PDB file of C-alpha atoms in Angstrom:
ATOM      1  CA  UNK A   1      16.635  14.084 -20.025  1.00 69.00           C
ATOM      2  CA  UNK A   2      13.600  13.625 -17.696  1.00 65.00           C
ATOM      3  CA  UNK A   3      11.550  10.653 -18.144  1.00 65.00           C
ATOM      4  CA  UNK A   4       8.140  10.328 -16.361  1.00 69.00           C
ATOM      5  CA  UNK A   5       4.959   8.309 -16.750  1.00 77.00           C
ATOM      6  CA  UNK A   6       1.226   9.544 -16.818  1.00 80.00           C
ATOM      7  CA  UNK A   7      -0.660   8.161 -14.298  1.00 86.00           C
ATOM      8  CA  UNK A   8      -3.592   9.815 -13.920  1.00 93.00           C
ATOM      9  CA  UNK A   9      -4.737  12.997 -12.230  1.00 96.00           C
ATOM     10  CA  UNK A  10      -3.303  14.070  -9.226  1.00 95.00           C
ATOM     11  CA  UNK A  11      -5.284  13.881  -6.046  1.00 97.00           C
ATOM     12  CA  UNK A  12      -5.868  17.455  -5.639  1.00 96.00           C
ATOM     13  CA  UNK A  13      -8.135  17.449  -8.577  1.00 96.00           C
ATOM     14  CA  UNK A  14     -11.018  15.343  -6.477  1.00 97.00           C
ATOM     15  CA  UNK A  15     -10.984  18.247  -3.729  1.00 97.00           C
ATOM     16  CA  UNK A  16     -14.054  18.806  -4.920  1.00 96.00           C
ATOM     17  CA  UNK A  17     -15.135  16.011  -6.477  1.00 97.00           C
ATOM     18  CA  UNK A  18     -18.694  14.466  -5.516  1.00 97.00           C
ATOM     19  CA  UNK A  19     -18.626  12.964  -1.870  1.00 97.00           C
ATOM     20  CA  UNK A  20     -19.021   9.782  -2.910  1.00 96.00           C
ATOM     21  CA  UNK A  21     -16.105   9.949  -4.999  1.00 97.00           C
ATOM     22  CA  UNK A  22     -14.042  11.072  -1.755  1.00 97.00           C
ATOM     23  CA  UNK A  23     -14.838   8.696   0.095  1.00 98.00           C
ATOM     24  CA  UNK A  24     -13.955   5.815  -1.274  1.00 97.00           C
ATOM     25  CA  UNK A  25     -10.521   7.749  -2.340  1.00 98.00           C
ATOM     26  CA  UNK A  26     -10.007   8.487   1.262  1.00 98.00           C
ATOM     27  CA  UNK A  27     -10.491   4.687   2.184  1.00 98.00           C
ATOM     28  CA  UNK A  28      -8.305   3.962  -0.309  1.00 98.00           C
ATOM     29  CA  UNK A  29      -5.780   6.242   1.317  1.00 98.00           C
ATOM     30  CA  UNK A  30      -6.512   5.169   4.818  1.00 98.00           C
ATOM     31  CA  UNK A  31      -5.971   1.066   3.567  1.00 98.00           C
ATOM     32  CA  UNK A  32      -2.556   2.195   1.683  1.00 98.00           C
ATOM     33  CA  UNK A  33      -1.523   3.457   5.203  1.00 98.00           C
ATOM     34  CA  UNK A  34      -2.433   0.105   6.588  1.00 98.00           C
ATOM     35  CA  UNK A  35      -0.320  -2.051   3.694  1.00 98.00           C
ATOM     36  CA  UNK A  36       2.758   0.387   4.170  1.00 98.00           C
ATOM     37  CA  UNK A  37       2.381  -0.203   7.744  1.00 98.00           C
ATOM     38  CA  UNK A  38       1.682  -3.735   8.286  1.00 97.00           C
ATOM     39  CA  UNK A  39       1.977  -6.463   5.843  1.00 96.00           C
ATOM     40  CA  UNK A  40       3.715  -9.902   5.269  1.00 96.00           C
ATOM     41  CA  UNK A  41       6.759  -9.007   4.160  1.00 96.00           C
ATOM     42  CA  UNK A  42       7.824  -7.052   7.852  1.00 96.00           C
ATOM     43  CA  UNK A  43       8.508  -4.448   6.037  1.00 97.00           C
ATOM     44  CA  UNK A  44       6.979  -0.946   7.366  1.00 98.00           C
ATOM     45  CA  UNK A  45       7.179   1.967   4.834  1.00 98.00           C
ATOM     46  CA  UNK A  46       6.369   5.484   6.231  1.00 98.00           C
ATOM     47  CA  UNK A  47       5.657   8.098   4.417  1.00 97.00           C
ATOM     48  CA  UNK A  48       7.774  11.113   5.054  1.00 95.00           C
ATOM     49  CA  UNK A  49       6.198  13.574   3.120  1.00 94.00           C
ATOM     50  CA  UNK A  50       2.529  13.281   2.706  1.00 95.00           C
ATOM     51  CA  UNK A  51       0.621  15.913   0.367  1.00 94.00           C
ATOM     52  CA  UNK A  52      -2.158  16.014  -2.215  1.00 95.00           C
ATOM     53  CA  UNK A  53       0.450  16.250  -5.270  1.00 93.00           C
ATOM     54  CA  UNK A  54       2.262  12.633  -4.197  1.00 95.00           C
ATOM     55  CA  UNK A  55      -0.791  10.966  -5.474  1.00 97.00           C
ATOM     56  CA  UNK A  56      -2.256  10.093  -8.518  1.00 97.00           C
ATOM     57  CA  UNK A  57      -5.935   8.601  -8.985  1.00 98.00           C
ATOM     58  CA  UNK A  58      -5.766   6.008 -12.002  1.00 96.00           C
ATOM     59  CA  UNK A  59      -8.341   7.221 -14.914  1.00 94.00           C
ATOM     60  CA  UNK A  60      -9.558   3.713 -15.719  1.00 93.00           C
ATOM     61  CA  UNK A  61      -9.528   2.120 -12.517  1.00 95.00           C
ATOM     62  CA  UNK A  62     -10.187   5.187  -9.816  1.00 96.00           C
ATOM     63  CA  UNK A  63      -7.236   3.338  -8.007  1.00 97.00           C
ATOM     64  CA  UNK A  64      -4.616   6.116  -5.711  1.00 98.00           C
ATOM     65  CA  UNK A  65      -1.343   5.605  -6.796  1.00 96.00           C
ATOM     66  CA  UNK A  66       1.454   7.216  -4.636  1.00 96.00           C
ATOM     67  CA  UNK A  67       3.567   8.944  -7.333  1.00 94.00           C
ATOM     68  CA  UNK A  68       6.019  10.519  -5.624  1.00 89.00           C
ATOM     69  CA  UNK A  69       7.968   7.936  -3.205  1.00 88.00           C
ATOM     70  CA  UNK A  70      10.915   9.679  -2.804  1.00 90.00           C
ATOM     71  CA  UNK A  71      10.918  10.643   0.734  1.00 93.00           C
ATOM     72  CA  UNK A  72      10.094   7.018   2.365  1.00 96.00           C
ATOM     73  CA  UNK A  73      11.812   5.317   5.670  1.00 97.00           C
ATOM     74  CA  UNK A  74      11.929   1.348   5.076  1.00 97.00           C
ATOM     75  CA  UNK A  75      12.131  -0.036   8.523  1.00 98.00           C
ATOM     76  CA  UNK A  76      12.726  -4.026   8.825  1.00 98.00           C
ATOM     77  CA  UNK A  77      10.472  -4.908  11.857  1.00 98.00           C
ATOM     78  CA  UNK A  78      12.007  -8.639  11.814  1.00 97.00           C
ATOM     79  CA  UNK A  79      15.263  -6.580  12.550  1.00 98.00           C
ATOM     80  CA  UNK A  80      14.024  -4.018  14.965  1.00 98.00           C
ATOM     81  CA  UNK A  81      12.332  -7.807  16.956  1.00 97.00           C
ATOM     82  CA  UNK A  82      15.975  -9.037  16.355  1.00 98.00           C
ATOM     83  CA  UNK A  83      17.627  -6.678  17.999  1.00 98.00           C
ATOM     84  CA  UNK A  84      15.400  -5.182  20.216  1.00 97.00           C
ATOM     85  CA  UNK A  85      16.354  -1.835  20.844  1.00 97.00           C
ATOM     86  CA  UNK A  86      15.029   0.218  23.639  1.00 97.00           C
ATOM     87  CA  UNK A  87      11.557   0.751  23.917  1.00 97.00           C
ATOM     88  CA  UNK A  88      11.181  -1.454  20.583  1.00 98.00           C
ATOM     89  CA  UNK A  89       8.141  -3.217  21.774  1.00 97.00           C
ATOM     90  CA  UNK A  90       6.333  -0.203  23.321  1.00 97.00           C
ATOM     91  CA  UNK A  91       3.781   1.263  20.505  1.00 97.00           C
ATOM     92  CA  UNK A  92       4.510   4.896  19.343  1.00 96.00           C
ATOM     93  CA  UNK A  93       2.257   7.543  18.478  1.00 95.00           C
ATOM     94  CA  UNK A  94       3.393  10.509  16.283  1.00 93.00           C
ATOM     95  CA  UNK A  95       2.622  13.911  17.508  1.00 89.00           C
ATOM     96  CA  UNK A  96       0.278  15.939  16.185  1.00 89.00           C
ATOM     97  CA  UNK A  97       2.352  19.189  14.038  1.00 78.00           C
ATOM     98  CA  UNK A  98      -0.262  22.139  14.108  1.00 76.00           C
ATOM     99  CA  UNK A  99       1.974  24.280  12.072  1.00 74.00           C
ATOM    100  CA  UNK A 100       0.862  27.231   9.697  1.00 69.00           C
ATOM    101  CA  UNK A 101       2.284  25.357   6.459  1.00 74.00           C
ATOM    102  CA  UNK A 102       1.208  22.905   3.967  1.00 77.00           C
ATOM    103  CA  UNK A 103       1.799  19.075   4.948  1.00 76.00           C
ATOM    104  CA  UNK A 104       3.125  19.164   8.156  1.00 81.00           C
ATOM    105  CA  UNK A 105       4.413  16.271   9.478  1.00 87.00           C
ATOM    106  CA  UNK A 106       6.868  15.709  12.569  1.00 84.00           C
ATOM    107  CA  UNK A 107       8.644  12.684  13.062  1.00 92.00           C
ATOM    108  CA  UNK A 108      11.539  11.158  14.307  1.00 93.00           C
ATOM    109  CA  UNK A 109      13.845   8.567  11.574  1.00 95.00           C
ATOM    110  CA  UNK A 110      15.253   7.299  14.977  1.00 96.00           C
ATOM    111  CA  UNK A 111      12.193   6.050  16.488  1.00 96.00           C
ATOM    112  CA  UNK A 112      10.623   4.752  13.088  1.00 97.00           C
ATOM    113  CA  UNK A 113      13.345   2.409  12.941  1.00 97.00           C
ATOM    114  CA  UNK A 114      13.041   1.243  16.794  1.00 98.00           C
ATOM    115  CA  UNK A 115       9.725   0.353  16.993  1.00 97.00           C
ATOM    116  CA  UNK A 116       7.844  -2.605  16.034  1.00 98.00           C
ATOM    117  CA  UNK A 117       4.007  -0.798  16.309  1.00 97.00           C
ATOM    118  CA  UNK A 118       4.118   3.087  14.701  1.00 98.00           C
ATOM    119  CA  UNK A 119       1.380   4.814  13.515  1.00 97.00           C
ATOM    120  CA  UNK A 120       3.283   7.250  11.639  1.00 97.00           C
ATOM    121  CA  UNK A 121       1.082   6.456   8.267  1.00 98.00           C
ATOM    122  CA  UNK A 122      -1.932   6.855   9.491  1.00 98.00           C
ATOM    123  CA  UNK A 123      -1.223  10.263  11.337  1.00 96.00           C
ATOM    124  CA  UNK A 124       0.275  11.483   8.048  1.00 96.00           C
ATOM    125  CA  UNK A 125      -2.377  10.563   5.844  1.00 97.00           C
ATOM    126  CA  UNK A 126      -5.372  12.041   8.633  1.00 97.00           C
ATOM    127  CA  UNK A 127      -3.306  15.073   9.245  1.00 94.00           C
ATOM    128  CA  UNK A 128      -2.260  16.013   5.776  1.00 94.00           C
ATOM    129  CA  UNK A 129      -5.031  14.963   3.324  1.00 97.00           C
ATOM    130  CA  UNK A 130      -8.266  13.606   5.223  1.00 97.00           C
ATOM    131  CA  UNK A 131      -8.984  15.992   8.137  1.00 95.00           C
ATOM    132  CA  UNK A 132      -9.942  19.554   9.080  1.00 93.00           C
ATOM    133  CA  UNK A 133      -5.979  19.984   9.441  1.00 90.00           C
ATOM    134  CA  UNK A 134      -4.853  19.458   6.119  1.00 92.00           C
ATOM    135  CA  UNK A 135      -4.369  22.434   4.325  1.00 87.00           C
ATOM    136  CA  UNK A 136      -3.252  22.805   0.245  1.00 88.00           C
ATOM    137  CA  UNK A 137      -3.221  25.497  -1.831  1.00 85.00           C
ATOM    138  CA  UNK A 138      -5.079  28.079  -0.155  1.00 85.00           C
ATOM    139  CA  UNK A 139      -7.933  25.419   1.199  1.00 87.00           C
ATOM    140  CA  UNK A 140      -8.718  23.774   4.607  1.00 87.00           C
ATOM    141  CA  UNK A 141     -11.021  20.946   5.656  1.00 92.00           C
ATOM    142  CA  UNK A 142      -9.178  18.257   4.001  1.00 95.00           C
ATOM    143  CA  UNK A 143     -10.105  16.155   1.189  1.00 97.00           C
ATOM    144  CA  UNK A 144     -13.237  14.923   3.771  1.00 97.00           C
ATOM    145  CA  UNK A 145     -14.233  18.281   3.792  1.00 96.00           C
ATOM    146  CA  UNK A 146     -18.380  19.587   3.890  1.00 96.00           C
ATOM    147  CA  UNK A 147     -19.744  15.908   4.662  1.00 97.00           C
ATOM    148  CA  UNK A 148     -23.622  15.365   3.585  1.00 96.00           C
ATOM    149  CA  UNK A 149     -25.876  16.707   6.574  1.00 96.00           C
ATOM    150  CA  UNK A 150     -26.613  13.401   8.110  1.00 95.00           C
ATOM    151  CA  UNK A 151     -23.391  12.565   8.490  1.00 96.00           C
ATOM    152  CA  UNK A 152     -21.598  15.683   9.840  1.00 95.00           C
ATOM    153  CA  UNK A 153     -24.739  15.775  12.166  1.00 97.00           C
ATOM    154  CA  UNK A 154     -24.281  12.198  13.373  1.00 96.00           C
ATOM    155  CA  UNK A 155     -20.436  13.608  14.009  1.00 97.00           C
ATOM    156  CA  UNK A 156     -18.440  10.086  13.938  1.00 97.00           C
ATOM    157  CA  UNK A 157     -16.428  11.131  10.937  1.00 98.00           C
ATOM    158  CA  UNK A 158     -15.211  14.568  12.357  1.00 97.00           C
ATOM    159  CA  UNK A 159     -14.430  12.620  15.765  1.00 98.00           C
ATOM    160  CA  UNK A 160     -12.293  10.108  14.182  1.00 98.00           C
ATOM    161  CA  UNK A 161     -10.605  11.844  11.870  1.00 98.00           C
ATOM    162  CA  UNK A 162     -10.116  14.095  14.940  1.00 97.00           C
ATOM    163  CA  UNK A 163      -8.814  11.179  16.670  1.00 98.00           C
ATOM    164  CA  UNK A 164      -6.793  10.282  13.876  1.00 97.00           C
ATOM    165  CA  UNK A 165      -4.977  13.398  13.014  1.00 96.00           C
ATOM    166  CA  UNK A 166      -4.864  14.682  16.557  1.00 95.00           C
ATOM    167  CA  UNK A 167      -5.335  11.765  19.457  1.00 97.00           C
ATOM    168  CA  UNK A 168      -6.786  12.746  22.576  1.00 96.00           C
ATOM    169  CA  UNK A 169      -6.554   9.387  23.686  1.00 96.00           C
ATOM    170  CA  UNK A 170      -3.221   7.590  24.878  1.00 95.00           C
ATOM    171  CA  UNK A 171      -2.800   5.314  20.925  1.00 96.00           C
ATOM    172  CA  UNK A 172      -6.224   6.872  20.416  1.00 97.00           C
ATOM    173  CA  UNK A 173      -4.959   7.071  16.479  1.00 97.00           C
ATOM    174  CA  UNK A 174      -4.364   3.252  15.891  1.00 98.00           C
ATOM    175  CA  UNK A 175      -8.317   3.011  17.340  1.00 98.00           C
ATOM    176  CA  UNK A 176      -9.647   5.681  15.083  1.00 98.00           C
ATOM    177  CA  UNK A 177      -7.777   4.656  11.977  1.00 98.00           C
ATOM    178  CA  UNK A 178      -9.072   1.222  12.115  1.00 98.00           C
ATOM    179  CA  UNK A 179     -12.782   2.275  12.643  1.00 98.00           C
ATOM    180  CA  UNK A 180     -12.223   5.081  10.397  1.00 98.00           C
ATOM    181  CA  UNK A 181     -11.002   2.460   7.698  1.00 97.00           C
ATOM    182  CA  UNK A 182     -14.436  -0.069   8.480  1.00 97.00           C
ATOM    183  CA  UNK A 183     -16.627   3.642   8.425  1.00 98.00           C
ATOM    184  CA  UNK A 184     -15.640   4.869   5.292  1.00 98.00           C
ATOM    185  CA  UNK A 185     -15.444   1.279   4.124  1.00 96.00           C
ATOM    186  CA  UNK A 186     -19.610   1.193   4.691  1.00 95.00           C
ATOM    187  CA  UNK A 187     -19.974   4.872   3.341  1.00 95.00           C
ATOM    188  CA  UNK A 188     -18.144   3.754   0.156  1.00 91.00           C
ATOM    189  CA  UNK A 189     -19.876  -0.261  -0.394  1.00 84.00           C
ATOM    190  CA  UNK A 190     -16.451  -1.451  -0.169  1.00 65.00           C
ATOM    191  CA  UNK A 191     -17.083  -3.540   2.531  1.00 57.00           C
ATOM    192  CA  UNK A 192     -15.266  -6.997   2.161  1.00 50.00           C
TER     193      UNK A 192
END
């Protein structure tokens, strides 16, 4: 016997919901990655497998849910500052997977647990449901995808989620994910 819980929809059924609507879903997503990343309790939790079916929008509050947490590394930073491994204080940036499946994501379990400052969440969240990169069922252009004219024209969204999923920059991703989370934060009103 199988017992599961209705949530709400799954995130793939906003792909083509009205921009507004993805917006604010993607901010959501972008301040989950923060909270899973860095919060009080020194806990980070990455997400190892990041795709449009392991979340759930809630039908009375609009809130993203992650459904599907069963492929998540818990890494205790107050250990990791304990114990200091090698490199533990040096920041790490994920590299970019551009592979020809859905929700790509490389990684190393190793280096997640070694490191203090990872950016692991964000990358998976830009690369697999926000940007051009993330592919699902036969679509492209992530859940960001087709912007209103103005703002693909201006071009700071495309360059940050570029940034995000793919840095040019050496930790050009923690940079773009935090003005990507204040940018889509003022496209949204959910500016605090």
């Amino acid at each position: 016997m199988v017992a599961v819980n209705y949530v709400g929809e799954e995130l793939w059924s906003y792909f083509n919901a009205p921009w507004e609507k993805r917006v604010d879903l993607a901010w959501q997503l972008m301040e989950i990655a923060e909270q899973l990343t860095n919060n009080d309790f020194e806990f980070a939790l990455y997400l190892l497998d990041v795709s449009f079916d392991n979340f759930a929008v809630g039908p009375r509050d609009g809130k993203v849910i992650i459904v599907d947490a069963e492929n998540v590394l818990v890494a205790d930073k107050r250990l990791i500052r304990q114990n200091k491994p090698e490199n533990w204080d040096v920041w790490y940036e994920s590299k970019f997977d551009d592979c020809d499946k859905e929700a790509c994501l490389s990684f190393s379990k190793e280096i997640l647990c070694a490191r203090v400052t990872v950016d692991h969440n964000y990358y998976a969240i830009c690369q697999n449901l926000l940007s051009r990169h993330a592919t699902w069922r036969g679509t492209s252009g992530g859940l960001l995808h087709d912007p209103p004219a103005e703002i693909a024209k201006e071009g700071r969204l495309e360059a940050l989620l570029d940034e995000c999923a793919n840095p040019k920059k050496r930790y050009g991703r923690f940079q773009a994910a935090k003005e990507l989370r204040e940018y889509l934060a003022q496209l949204s009103n959910n500016v605090r």
